[in-house]
Amino acid sequence: MRVLVAVKRVVDYAVKVRVRPDKTAVELQNVKMSMNPFCENAMEEAVRLKEAKLATEIVAVSVGPKQAQETLRTALAMGADRGVHIVTDMRADQELQPLAVAKLLRTVVDEVKPDLVLMGKQAIDGDNCQTGPMLAGLLGWPQATFAAKLEVADSKKEVTVERETDTGTQKLQMGLPAVVTADLRLNAPRYATLPNIMKAKKKPIATRDAAAAGVDLAPRNKVTNVTDPPPRAAGAVVESVDDLVAKLKADGLV
Amino acid sequence: MMLRAGRHASLRRCGALVSHAWSSNSRLASTLVVAEHNNKALSPGTLSAVTAAGKIGGEVHLLVLGSGSAPVAEAASKVAGVAKVLHGDHPAYAHFLAENTSRGVRASAEAHKYTHVMAISSMAGKNFIGRLGAEMDLAPVTDVIKVVDESTFERPMYAGNAIATVTASDPLKLLTVRPTAFDKAPATGGSAAVEAAPLPAEPETGLSKFVSESVSSSARPDLGAARVVVSGGRGMKNGENFAMLEALADKLGGAVGASRAAVDAGYVPNELQVGQTGKVVAPELYIAVGISGAIQHLSGMKDSKCIVAINKDKEAPIFTVADYGLVADLFTAVPELTKKL
C-alpha cells in the first residue's frame, strides 16, 4: 500500500502574527515557519502504517515556495521515502487557495497512484479546512475528515476511521483509495532524530513548477483587506470572590 | 465519465445564468441554508445561519436532508425569515455522510438556481462544503463572521488573529458561517411551505458506510449556544474535579467547556474543546478556570461578551483578555463562587 501525505509550511503555531501596515496580508518576513501541526499528525500516522507493515512506501508532497523543501525534509526525516515539491511563489495563506491546491495535489495523485492520501484537517494559517474534502471530491474517492483513529484492514482494501464530530465520535468504513484528514488526537507526532535528519538529506525530492501543472491557480476569492481583530478593552483584577460576584451582579450577568 | 462531464457543462451554463441575473439585479439573490439537525431537532447554529442568510438579501430557503426527519422539516418551516423548506428524506442522509450530503445539496442547488448555498461552520458543515466545492468547481468561503454584501465577506485567519475581507467571484457562492457571529433567528413566527427537495437519482453513493457513533449526552445547554460557559484547563488536575465546574455551570444554567490540555489529558471528551480546533463560543459570560490562555484557546472564546479568568498564575496570558481576573487557587475559589451566586 502506498501512502501520499500532503504537508504544508506555515507560520509556527506559537508565533503571534502581525498584520502588515498596508493591510494586505499578515507579515511573513523574518517569522518562524514550521510544518503545520495537523500535517505532522498525518505524517506520523503514515509512518506508523509503514512500521505496522501495512504501507510499503510513503510519499510526501508539499505545495509552496522554495523553502517548503525544508518542510519536506522534515517529513523525510520523520520517515517518508521520497518527496514531491510543487514550487510556487504565491502566498499559501491567502493567494494560493484550497481549490487550486487540491487540483495540484490531484496531479500528484495521478502520478504517484497512492492507495491512501493523508492530510491535516486544516492549516493553521488560512484556517480553511477544505483541501482534504476537495481532493476527495475531485477524485471521486470516499473521505474521512477529523480522524481520531485509523485502522487499515488486513486486506488493505478497506479502512475504518473513527472521526470527531460536533457531538462525539462517528465510525466510518470505506474502501480504498480514500482521503483521510487528521485531527490532533490521531496520534502524537515523533521528533526527527539527528541520524534520521542526516539520512533525509539523501532522500530524493522531485520538483514541479505549479504554473506548468495545467491548473488554474488564480484565487477565486480575492482577499482585499486584512486587519487586526478589534482589541478588547483592558480588564480589572478583582481581589476576592465576593468582589467578583458583586461585579458580575452589577453587570447583570448573574 | 461522459455523464460526469455533461453534468459539469450544464452546471457551468446554469452558473453563468445565475451570475448574470444577480449582477444585473441584486434582489434576485436567493440563499439555500443547509440545516443541521439530529433527525429530531434543528441545531441552534441553523438559526444563526438563517440570520446570516437574511443579510445577503433575497429569499432564504432551508434544506433539510435527513432520515425520519419530518419533525425537523416542521420546525424549519416555523423559523422566522424562512420562505421555503426543501425536505429530502432518505436513509442515505441519516448520518450526514459527506459523499451523500454533497450530492444531495448539489441537486437542490442546481434545480433551484440559488445564488448562495450556506452551511454552518461546524465539523458537519466543514465535512461536506469542500467536497461540494470541488464537485461543482466552486471555491467556498469558510467561517464567515460578517456579510458585507452578497459577494463580500469577512472571515478570520491565523486563529482569529487576522480578519480578512474576501470578495468571492464564483457565480454560486458556497459559504460556511460561524454561528456565534450572528444572532439566532426566532424559532417561531414563520410559516414556510415545505416541499420535496429534488433528490439525486442515487442518494446513496456507496463510497463510505456508517458503522456506529458515540454521542455524549448532557442535560446542559449546547456549548455553542449557551449563555454562560464554564471552562476548565490543565489546572483542573483530573476529570473528577470537573464536577466543580459542572456545579457552577448548573447554577448559572450554562455549559461546560475545556481547553485542549484538559481534553488531551482525558479529563473530558473532545467535543467539549473550545478553541481554533474545537468549538468557537461567544457566550455572554465565559469563565475560564485553570486555563493559561494559549493563542489556540483564545481563538475560540475571545468574542465572549464578558470573560472571567480564575488562575493562580498572575502572569497567565488569559488575564490579557479577561474583563475580571481573580488570582486565586481554583480549588477554593470555584466552590466559594458557586456558593455565593
XYZ file of C-alpha atoms in Angstrom:
595
model
C 0.000 0.000 0.000
C 1.346 3.405 -0.983
C 0.518 6.434 1.138
C 0.687 10.030 -0.027
C 0.962 12.643 2.716
C 0.414 16.329 1.981
C 2.352 18.693 4.253
C 2.259 22.477 4.453
C 4.769 25.062 5.631
C 3.040 27.648 7.796
C 3.860 30.293 10.401
C 4.799 28.417 13.576
C 1.818 27.850 15.845
C 3.370 29.729 18.772
C 4.064 32.926 16.806
C 1.795 35.910 17.432
C 1.199 37.069 13.871
C 1.252 40.737 12.869
C -0.836 42.305 10.139
C 1.250 44.320 7.664
C 0.821 48.119 7.932
C -0.581 48.248 4.381
C -3.395 45.861 5.459
C -2.828 43.491 2.543
C -1.718 40.440 4.479
C -0.045 39.045 7.549
C 3.714 39.698 7.780
C 5.710 36.629 6.768
C 9.179 38.231 6.663
C 11.513 37.025 9.414
C 8.822 34.918 11.037
C 9.477 31.383 12.246
C 7.887 28.816 9.940
C 7.208 25.144 10.674
C 5.260 22.180 9.416
C 1.526 22.670 10.027
C 0.721 20.723 13.233
C -2.087 18.676 11.636
C 0.253 17.677 8.800
C 2.620 16.292 11.441
C -0.235 14.088 12.680
C -0.876 12.900 9.125
C 2.821 12.195 8.585
C 3.120 10.324 11.883
C 0.135 8.130 11.018
C 1.696 7.207 7.674
C 4.946 6.218 9.393
C 3.016 4.064 11.863
C 1.276 2.316 8.958
C 4.677 1.581 7.476
C 6.002 0.318 10.810
C 2.953 -1.957 11.024
C 3.933 -3.312 7.586
C 0.683 -2.035 6.109
C 2.270 0.696 3.997
C 5.163 -0.032 1.694
C 6.042 3.462 0.535
C 5.342 6.951 1.872
C 5.480 9.891 -0.500
C 5.347 13.382 0.999
C 4.130 16.288 -1.114
C 4.176 19.998 -0.444
C 2.970 22.969 -2.449
C 4.808 26.172 -1.659
C 7.867 28.398 -2.075
C 11.379 27.005 -2.319
C 11.643 26.961 1.488
C 8.884 24.328 1.540
C 11.785 21.954 0.791
C 12.646 22.233 4.488
C 9.151 21.039 5.395
C 9.564 18.109 3.025
C 12.963 17.311 4.592
C 11.231 17.214 7.976
C 8.695 14.763 6.550
C 11.535 12.666 5.110
C 13.292 12.718 8.488
C 10.085 11.513 10.151
C 10.008 8.554 7.765
C 8.759 9.477 4.287
C 10.645 7.716 1.480
C 10.586 10.488 -1.084
C 9.185 13.928 -1.656
C 7.423 15.880 -4.348
C 7.680 19.654 -4.224
C 5.300 21.759 -6.282
C 7.014 25.114 -6.393
C 5.101 28.385 -6.367
C 5.756 31.891 -5.097
C 2.091 32.519 -4.401
C 1.288 33.091 -0.715
C -0.172 29.842 0.550
C -2.171 31.533 3.329
C -4.443 33.642 1.138
C -3.414 33.748 -2.530
C -2.986 30.098 -3.465
C -6.334 28.739 -2.322
C -7.596 25.271 -1.364
C -9.284 24.546 -4.708
C -6.060 25.228 -6.623
C -4.018 23.221 -4.100
C -6.451 20.291 -4.354
C -6.133 20.361 -8.148
C -2.327 20.439 -7.888
C -2.457 17.529 -5.449
C -4.665 15.614 -7.865
C -1.880 15.774 -10.482
C 0.460 14.201 -7.915
C -2.135 11.530 -7.066
C -2.382 10.709 -10.775
C 1.381 10.283 -10.897
C 2.073 8.554 -7.568
C -1.107 6.425 -7.541
C -1.466 6.143 -3.758
C -3.982 3.857 -2.035
C -4.430 6.354 0.768
C -3.957 10.108 0.985
C -3.365 11.502 4.462
C -3.562 15.206 5.182
C -4.135 17.552 8.090
C -7.703 18.610 8.818
C -6.806 22.272 8.343
C -3.811 24.564 8.014
C -3.422 26.979 10.905
C -2.727 29.951 8.606
C -5.731 30.063 6.265
C -7.924 28.009 8.638
C -9.950 26.936 5.609
C -10.435 23.257 6.400
C -11.185 22.496 2.743
C -8.301 20.915 0.850
C -8.810 17.311 2.004
C -12.530 17.072 1.187
C -11.837 18.918 -2.078
C -9.222 16.395 -3.165
C -11.615 13.553 -2.300
C -14.346 15.302 -4.308
C -12.097 15.846 -7.329
C -11.035 12.211 -7.293
C -14.498 10.816 -6.523
C -12.952 8.985 -3.557
C -14.504 8.480 -0.109
C -13.336 10.787 2.649
C -12.989 10.778 6.398
C -12.245 14.135 7.969
C -11.212 14.876 11.570
C -9.844 11.352 12.022
C -9.028 10.362 15.597
C -8.326 6.691 14.844
C -7.432 4.878 11.641
C -7.452 1.137 11.074
C -6.433 -0.434 7.801
C -7.987 -3.856 7.197
C -5.580 -6.738 6.683
C -6.846 -6.988 3.118
C -5.507 -3.446 2.609
C -8.658 -2.739 0.663
C -10.608 -1.022 3.408
C -10.158 1.438 6.245
C -12.205 2.077 9.359
C -11.940 5.592 10.680
C -13.198 6.992 13.926
C -13.816 10.660 13.352
C -14.598 13.509 15.661
C -17.980 15.148 15.269
C -19.714 18.093 16.904
C -21.397 15.834 19.438
C -18.967 12.949 19.917
C -17.426 10.487 17.524
C -18.532 8.535 14.482
C -17.076 5.385 12.993
C -16.990 5.007 9.200
C -15.854 2.239 6.931
C -14.661 2.943 3.417
C -12.952 1.243 0.546
C -9.515 2.310 -0.661
C -8.367 4.532 -2.233
C -9.589 7.198 0.156
C -8.650 10.576 1.613
C -8.316 10.892 5.389
C -7.654 14.156 7.233
C -6.032 14.051 10.646
C -7.269 15.622 13.842
C -4.849 16.418 16.647
C -5.915 13.398 18.629
C -4.985 10.906 15.918
C -1.509 10.449 17.424
C 1.469 12.184 18.995
C 3.974 13.009 16.240
C 7.554 11.866 16.820
C 10.592 14.118 16.772
C 13.035 13.502 13.968
C 16.328 12.204 15.373
C 19.658 13.580 14.179
C 20.643 10.382 12.302
C 17.262 10.437 10.553
C 17.700 14.111 9.680
C 21.085 13.236 8.131
C 19.566 10.307 6.222
C 16.743 12.532 4.999
C 19.267 14.711 3.167
C 19.949 11.824 0.822
C 16.322 11.024 0.065
C 15.044 12.269 -3.298
C 12.744 15.263 -3.748
C 11.268 15.773 -7.202
C 10.326 19.345 -8.057
C 7.493 20.534 -10.269
C 6.530 24.024 -11.301
C 2.995 24.807 -10.142
C 2.450 27.147 -13.080
C 3.224 24.315 -15.510
C 0.783 21.838 -13.932
C -2.113 22.801 -16.182
C -4.158 24.008 -13.222
C -5.875 27.393 -12.915
C -4.152 28.890 -9.880
C -5.936 32.249 -9.817
C -7.677 32.889 -6.491
C -11.471 32.720 -6.802
C -11.846 34.529 -3.514
C -9.883 37.750 -3.571
C -8.539 38.951 -0.236
C -8.961 42.730 -0.403
C -8.114 43.699 3.144
C -6.550 42.127 6.224
C -6.934 43.754 9.613
C -6.272 43.109 13.256
C -9.268 41.836 15.172
C -10.896 44.508 17.342
C -8.918 44.788 20.591
C -10.601 44.035 23.914
C -10.784 46.771 26.491
C -8.434 46.230 29.418
C -9.961 44.261 32.262
C -9.576 44.522 36.004
C -8.139 42.245 38.640
C -10.596 41.579 41.441
C -9.405 40.914 44.953
C -11.846 38.274 46.140
C -14.721 36.025 45.154
C -17.128 38.488 46.827
C -15.719 41.262 44.692
C -16.182 39.127 41.561
C -19.773 38.249 42.452
C -20.551 41.920 43.076
C -19.100 42.940 39.695
C -20.997 40.205 37.813
C -24.237 41.176 39.564
C -23.691 44.858 38.762
C -23.259 43.936 35.085
C -26.431 41.860 35.168
C -24.551 38.734 34.157
C -25.668 36.541 37.050
C -17.274 9.736 -17.194
C -19.372 11.115 -20.031
C -22.216 11.686 -17.636
C -19.923 13.491 -15.262
C -18.560 15.775 -17.963
C -22.096 16.505 -19.122
C -23.161 17.490 -15.629
C -20.257 19.852 -15.317
C -21.080 21.527 -18.593
C -24.707 22.059 -17.667
C -23.650 23.376 -14.295
C -21.411 25.960 -15.872
C -24.247 27.150 -18.058
C -26.590 27.491 -15.133
C -23.860 29.189 -13.139
C -23.362 31.791 -15.851
C -27.086 32.489 -15.939
C -27.302 32.938 -12.214
C -24.318 35.234 -12.222
C -25.906 37.426 -14.874
C -29.175 37.519 -13.037
C -27.859 38.842 -9.798
C -25.252 41.157 -11.159
C -27.970 42.991 -13.049
C -30.495 42.866 -10.217
C -29.369 42.004 -6.766
C -32.914 41.408 -5.496
C -32.752 38.073 -7.278
C -30.283 36.742 -4.726
C -31.553 33.601 -3.044
C -29.852 31.541 -0.393
C -30.210 27.891 0.448
C -29.226 27.165 4.041
C -28.331 23.545 4.712
C -29.992 22.771 8.051
C -28.089 20.876 10.704
C -30.032 18.507 12.915
C -30.091 15.086 14.531
C -33.278 13.981 12.700
C -35.313 15.178 15.681
C -34.489 18.839 16.234
C -32.793 21.707 14.407
C -29.401 22.781 15.748
C -29.201 26.319 17.203
C -26.449 27.032 14.644
C -29.020 26.706 11.875
C -30.963 29.617 13.359
C -27.837 31.774 13.273
C -27.212 30.785 9.661
C -30.748 31.919 8.753
C -29.892 35.358 10.149
C -26.637 35.424 8.169
C -28.505 34.396 5.026
C -31.005 37.202 5.590
C -28.152 39.709 5.440
C -27.333 38.648 1.888
C -30.756 39.813 0.731
C -33.322 37.857 -1.222
C -35.226 34.764 -0.185
C -33.907 32.321 2.380
C -34.736 28.636 1.947
C -33.831 25.840 4.325
C -32.773 22.427 3.088
C -33.463 19.559 5.480
C -31.745 16.340 4.408
C -32.298 13.526 6.839
C -33.882 10.211 7.578
C -37.122 10.109 9.561
C -36.678 13.853 9.779
C -40.270 15.108 9.411
C -40.184 16.857 12.840
C -37.133 18.813 11.678
C -38.829 19.944 8.470
C -41.812 21.086 10.502
C -39.595 23.006 12.924
C -37.746 24.510 9.964
C -40.999 25.800 8.471
C -41.654 27.828 11.618
C -38.316 29.652 11.679
C -38.857 33.372 11.134
C -37.418 34.629 7.861
C -37.525 31.308 6.024
C -39.563 31.484 2.798
C -39.486 27.814 1.895
C -38.301 24.481 3.261
C -36.946 21.774 0.976
C -37.199 18.394 2.627
C -35.314 15.348 1.434
C -35.863 12.209 3.474
C -33.810 9.144 2.638
C -31.738 6.639 4.653
C -28.652 7.932 2.791
C -28.928 11.186 4.764
C -29.287 9.614 8.208
C -25.739 10.431 9.325
C -24.720 13.448 7.249
C -22.044 11.477 5.349
C -20.088 13.938 3.197
C -20.372 11.975 -0.043
C -24.172 11.659 0.143
C -24.826 15.109 1.604
C -22.713 16.805 -1.035
C -24.629 15.097 -3.821
C -27.974 15.891 -2.171
C -27.199 19.572 -1.667
C -25.956 19.850 -5.225
C -29.251 18.537 -6.603
C -31.197 21.289 -4.836
C -28.652 23.991 -5.634
C -28.838 23.207 -9.334
C -32.577 22.646 -9.569
C -33.463 25.967 -7.965
C -30.513 28.033 -9.212
C -29.624 29.587 -5.881
C -27.011 32.342 -5.812
C -25.739 31.258 -2.386
C -25.548 27.943 -0.585
C -24.748 28.245 3.087
C -23.735 25.678 5.664
C -22.767 26.067 9.280
C -19.126 26.333 10.206
C -19.300 23.201 12.311
C -17.488 19.923 11.860
C -20.524 18.650 9.942
C -20.601 21.692 7.644
C -16.856 21.691 7.023
C -17.026 17.979 6.252
C -19.040 18.405 3.074
C -18.656 22.003 1.852
C -15.150 21.480 0.443
C -16.241 18.329 -1.312
C -19.260 20.086 -2.780
C -16.981 22.912 -3.921
C -14.653 20.555 -5.756
C -17.528 18.637 -7.333
C -19.078 21.869 -8.639
C -15.755 23.633 -9.321
C -16.549 26.354 -6.792
C -14.355 27.804 -4.047
C -16.175 28.085 -0.689
C -15.613 30.924 1.750
C -15.500 29.310 5.171
C -16.163 30.618 8.655
C -17.828 33.867 7.581
C -18.236 36.267 10.522
C -19.733 39.194 8.610
C -21.735 39.608 5.426
C -20.623 42.904 3.843
C -22.640 42.431 0.671
C -23.727 39.495 -1.436
C -20.208 38.748 -2.635
C -18.045 40.265 0.107
C -17.480 38.575 3.438
C -15.213 38.811 6.452
C -13.521 35.715 7.816
C -10.836 35.064 10.426
C -7.410 33.607 9.610
C -4.484 32.645 11.842
C -6.663 31.504 14.744
C -8.616 34.743 14.669
C -5.533 36.971 14.849
C -6.241 38.476 11.425
C -9.577 39.266 9.814
C -9.652 39.035 6.017
C -12.188 40.731 3.778
C -12.837 38.403 0.867
C -14.608 39.040 -2.416
C -15.968 35.857 -3.953
C -16.115 35.644 -7.738
C -17.890 32.324 -8.260
C -21.391 32.537 -9.774
C -22.745 30.323 -6.988
C -21.254 31.249 -3.643
C -20.648 28.468 -1.173
C -20.295 29.690 2.384
C -19.995 28.377 5.877
C -20.895 30.802 8.643
C -19.703 30.991 12.207
C -22.904 30.755 14.283
C -21.609 32.847 17.187
C -21.139 35.832 14.871
C -24.877 36.050 14.097
C -27.923 36.253 16.351
C -30.295 33.323 16.220
C -33.410 33.822 14.115
C -36.601 33.281 16.142
C -37.556 29.602 16.028
C -41.230 30.507 15.750
C -43.326 33.006 13.837
C -42.569 31.757 10.343
C -44.932 29.775 8.155
C -42.882 28.496 5.245
C -44.221 25.916 2.829
C -42.493 22.538 2.954
C -41.852 20.911 -0.397
C -39.933 17.869 -1.511
C -36.267 18.562 -2.207
C -35.073 17.482 -5.631
C -33.044 14.396 -4.795
C -30.344 12.862 -6.952
C -31.209 9.604 -8.691
C -28.839 7.758 -6.355
C -28.724 9.485 -2.949
C -26.536 6.688 -1.557
C -23.116 6.982 -3.195
C -21.882 3.769 -1.639
C -18.482 5.363 -1.020
C -18.497 5.234 2.753
C -20.513 3.323 5.280
C -21.674 4.434 8.706
C -20.677 1.910 11.352
C -21.534 3.457 14.690
C -21.469 6.646 16.667
C -20.968 7.747 20.188
C -22.873 10.858 21.177
C -22.198 12.299 24.578
C -25.388 13.136 26.340
C -25.714 16.077 28.620
C -28.671 17.835 30.150
C -26.784 21.134 29.964
C -27.316 23.618 27.140
C -25.429 23.226 23.853
C -21.873 24.541 24.234
C -22.033 26.629 21.081
C -25.319 28.293 22.040
C -25.113 28.605 25.834
C -25.461 31.987 27.544
C -22.799 31.030 30.075
C -19.800 28.748 29.546
C -17.578 27.499 32.358
C -14.334 26.025 31.013
C -11.548 24.139 32.690
C -7.950 23.552 31.692
C -4.893 21.683 32.842
C -5.216 23.336 36.246
C -8.221 21.119 36.995
C -5.728 18.268 37.546
C -8.205 15.445 36.783
C -11.608 14.599 35.381
C -13.306 14.237 38.778
C -12.551 17.862 39.603
C -14.666 18.942 36.624
C -17.678 18.191 38.861
C -16.851 21.522 40.499
C -17.260 23.322 37.180
C -20.434 21.386 36.434
C -21.902 22.581 39.724
C -21.037 26.178 38.825
C -22.386 25.759 35.283
C -25.638 24.268 36.588
C -26.074 27.146 38.983
C -25.730 29.587 36.072
C -27.695 27.491 33.585
C -24.572 27.232 31.463
C -22.468 24.722 29.550
C -19.098 23.225 30.409
C -16.127 23.609 28.059
C -12.458 22.722 28.171
C -9.040 23.600 26.817
C -7.084 21.229 24.629
C -4.818 20.384 27.557
C -7.809 19.132 29.555
C -9.110 17.109 26.617
C -5.720 15.610 25.772
C -5.207 14.636 29.389
C -8.511 12.739 29.173
C -10.331 14.844 31.778
C -13.297 15.435 29.448
C -14.379 14.281 25.956
C -13.069 16.147 22.918
C -16.407 17.650 21.863
C -16.100 19.997 24.834
C -12.926 21.563 23.452
C -13.078 25.317 22.889
C -10.556 26.839 20.505
C -9.156 27.017 16.988
C -9.539 23.285 16.508
C -12.558 22.815 18.712
C -15.717 24.831 19.088
C -15.958 28.593 18.827
C -18.171 30.082 21.515
C -19.236 33.644 22.263
C -21.464 33.488 25.351
C -22.452 36.443 27.481
C -20.255 35.108 30.264
C -17.189 32.887 29.823
C -15.488 31.680 32.972
C -12.008 30.251 32.321
C -10.778 28.169 35.221
C -7.190 26.924 35.341
C -6.653 27.839 31.684
C -3.434 29.654 30.748
C -4.891 31.217 27.589
C -2.819 29.970 24.634
C -3.480 31.591 21.216
C -5.350 28.468 20.112
C -7.739 28.633 23.059
C -8.327 32.391 22.895
C -9.293 31.910 19.258
C -12.377 30.005 20.371
C -13.680 32.328 23.094
C -12.324 35.852 22.818
C -15.563 37.180 21.337
C -17.401 36.360 24.562
C -19.146 39.439 25.998
C -17.570 39.093 29.444
C -14.567 36.923 30.258
C -13.712 35.920 33.805
C -10.393 34.202 34.498
C -9.581 32.289 37.653
C -5.940 31.266 37.750
C -3.248 31.196 40.388
C -0.563 32.355 37.930
C -0.962 36.111 37.649
C 1.265 36.142 34.515
C -1.050 33.794 32.568
C -1.976 35.236 29.140
C -5.669 34.636 29.881
C -5.569 37.765 32.079
C -4.802 39.916 28.999
C -8.288 39.220 27.604
C -10.196 38.818 30.881
C -12.652 41.512 31.940
C -12.423 40.268 35.521
C -9.416 38.324 36.686
C -9.135 36.570 40.015
C -5.670 35.403 41.011
C -6.518 32.541 43.320
C -6.426 28.802 43.828
C -9.324 27.469 41.792
C -9.985 24.675 44.277
C -11.103 27.200 46.882
C -12.354 29.999 44.601
C -14.730 27.940 42.433
C -16.718 26.295 45.269
C -16.900 29.664 47.008
C -18.168 31.302 43.816
C -20.797 28.588 43.341
C -21.956 29.047 46.914
C -22.219 32.816 46.721
C -24.135 33.018 43.451
